[in-house]
CSV table of C-alpha atoms in Angstrom, one decimal:
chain,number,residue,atom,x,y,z
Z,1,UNK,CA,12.1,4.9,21.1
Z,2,UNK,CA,15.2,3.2,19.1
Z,3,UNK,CA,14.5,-0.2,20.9
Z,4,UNK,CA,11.3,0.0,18.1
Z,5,UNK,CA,13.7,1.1,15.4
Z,6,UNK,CA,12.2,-1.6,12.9
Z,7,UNK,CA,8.8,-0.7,12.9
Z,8,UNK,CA,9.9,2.7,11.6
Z,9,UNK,CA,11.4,1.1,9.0
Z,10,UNK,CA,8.1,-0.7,7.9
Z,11,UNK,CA,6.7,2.7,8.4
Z,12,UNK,CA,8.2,3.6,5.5
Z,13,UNK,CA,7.8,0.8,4.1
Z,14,UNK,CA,4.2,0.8,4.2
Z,15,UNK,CA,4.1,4.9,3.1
Z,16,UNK,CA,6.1,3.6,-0.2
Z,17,UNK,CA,3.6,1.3,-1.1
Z,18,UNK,CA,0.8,3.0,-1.1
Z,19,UNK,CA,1.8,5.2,-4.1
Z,20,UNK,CA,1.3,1.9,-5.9
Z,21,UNK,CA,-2.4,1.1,-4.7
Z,22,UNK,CA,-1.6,-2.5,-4.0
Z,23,UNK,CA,-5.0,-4.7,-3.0
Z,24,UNK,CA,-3.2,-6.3,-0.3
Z,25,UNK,CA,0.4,-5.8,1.5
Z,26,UNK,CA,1.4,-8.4,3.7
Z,27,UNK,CA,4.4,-8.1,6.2
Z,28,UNK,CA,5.3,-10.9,8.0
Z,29,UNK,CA,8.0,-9.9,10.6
Z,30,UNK,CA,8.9,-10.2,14.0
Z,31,UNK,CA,7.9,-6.7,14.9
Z,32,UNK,CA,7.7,-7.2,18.8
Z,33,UNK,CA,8.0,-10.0,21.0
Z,34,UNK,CA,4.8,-9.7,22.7
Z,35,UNK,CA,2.7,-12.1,20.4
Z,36,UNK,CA,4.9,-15.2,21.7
Z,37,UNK,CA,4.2,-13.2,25.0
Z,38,UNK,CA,0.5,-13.9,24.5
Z,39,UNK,CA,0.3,-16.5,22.3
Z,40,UNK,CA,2.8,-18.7,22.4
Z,41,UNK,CA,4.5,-20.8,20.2
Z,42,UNK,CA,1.4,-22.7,19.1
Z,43,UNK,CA,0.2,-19.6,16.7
Z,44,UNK,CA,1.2,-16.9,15.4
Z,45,UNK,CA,-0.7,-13.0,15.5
Z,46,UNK,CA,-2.5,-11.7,12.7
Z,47,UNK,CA,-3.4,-8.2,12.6
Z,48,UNK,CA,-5.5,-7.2,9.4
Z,49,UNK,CA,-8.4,-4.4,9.4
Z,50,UNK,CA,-9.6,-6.1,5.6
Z,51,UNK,CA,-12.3,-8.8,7.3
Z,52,UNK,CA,-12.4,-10.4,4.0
Z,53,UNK,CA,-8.1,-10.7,3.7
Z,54,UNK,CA,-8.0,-11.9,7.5
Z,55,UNK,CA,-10.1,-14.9,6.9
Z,56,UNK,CA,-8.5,-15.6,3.5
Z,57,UNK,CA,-4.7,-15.5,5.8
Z,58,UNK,CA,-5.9,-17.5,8.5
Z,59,UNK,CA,-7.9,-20.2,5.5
Z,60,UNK,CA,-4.0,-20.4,4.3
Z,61,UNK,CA,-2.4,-21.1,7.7
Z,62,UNK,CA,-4.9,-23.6,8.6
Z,63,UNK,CA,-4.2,-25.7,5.3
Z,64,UNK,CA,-0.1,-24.9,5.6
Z,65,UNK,CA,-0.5,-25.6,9.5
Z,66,UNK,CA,1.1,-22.3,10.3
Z,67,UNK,CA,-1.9,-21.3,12.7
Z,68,UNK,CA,-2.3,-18.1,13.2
Z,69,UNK,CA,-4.8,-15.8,15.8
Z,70,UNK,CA,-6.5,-12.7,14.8
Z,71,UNK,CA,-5.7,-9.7,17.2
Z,72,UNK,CA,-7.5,-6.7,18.3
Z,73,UNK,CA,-7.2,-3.3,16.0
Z,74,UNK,CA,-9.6,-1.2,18.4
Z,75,UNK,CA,-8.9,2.4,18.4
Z,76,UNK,CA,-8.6,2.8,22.3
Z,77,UNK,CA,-5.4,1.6,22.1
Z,78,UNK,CA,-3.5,4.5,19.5
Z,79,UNK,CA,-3.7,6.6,23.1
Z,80,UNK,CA,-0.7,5.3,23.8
Z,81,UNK,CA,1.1,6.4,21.3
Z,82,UNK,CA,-0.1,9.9,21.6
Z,83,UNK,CA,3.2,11.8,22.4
Z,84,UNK,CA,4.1,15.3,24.0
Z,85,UNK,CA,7.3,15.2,21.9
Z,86,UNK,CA,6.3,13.8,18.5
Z,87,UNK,CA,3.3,13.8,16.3
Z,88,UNK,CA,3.0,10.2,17.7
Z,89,UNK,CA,5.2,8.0,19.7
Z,90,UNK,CA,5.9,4.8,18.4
Z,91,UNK,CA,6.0,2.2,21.4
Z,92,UNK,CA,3.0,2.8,24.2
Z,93,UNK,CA,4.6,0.3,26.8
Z,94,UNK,CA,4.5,-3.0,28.0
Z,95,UNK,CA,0.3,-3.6,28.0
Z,96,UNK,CA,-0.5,-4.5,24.6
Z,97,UNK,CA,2.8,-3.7,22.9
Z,98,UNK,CA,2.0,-6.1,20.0
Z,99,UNK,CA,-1.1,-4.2,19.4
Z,100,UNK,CA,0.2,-0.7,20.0
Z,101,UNK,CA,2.7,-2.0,17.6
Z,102,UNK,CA,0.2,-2.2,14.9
Z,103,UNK,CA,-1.2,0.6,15.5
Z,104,UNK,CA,1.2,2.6,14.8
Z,105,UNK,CA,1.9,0.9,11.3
Z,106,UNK,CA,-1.8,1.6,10.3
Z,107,UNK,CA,-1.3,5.3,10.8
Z,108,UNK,CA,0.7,5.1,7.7
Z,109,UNK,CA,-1.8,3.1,5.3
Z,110,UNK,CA,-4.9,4.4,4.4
Z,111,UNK,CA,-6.8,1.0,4.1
């Protein structure tokens, strides 16, 4: 889908990295509009599958007062990007689109 052209882009992105074992990469982009969808404009989304790293971000919003909520990661919601075209798709649709919008970034980092 070209309307999700950036998160191809962080794809990348994310694929680069790796090859330096990082501990941590943070991104802190737009990606989709469906978090002000959901949340608002009281806090921000948070999507981290490091327990340990999620606390540590939200901790750091709290004391900057740049709230932030921790979303969902659960695998039921890749089958959306499953694709008859492409290995995967990378938008699933309206329903979760934030999520499905992180879920297709993790396929491309191993942690």
């Amino acid at each position: 889908n070209t309307d999700a052209e950036g998160r191809l882009i962080l794809c990348d992105a994310l694929s680069y990295a790796e090859r330096f074992k990082p501990a941590a990469v943070v991104d802190i982009a737009t990606l989709t509009g469906a978090c002000v969808i959901a949340l608002g404009a009281v806090r921000s989304g948070l999507f981290s599958s490091d327990d340990a790293l999620a606390q540590r971000l939200l901790a750091a919003g709290e004391t900057a007062q740049d709230l932030a909520w921790r979303m969902p990661l659960d695998e039921d919601y890749a089958e959306g990007l499953k694709s008859n075209f492409a290995d995967v798709a990378n938008v699933a649709g309206r329903a979760g689109g934030a999520i499905t919008a992180a879920k297709f970034l993790q396929r491309f980092t191993t942690q």
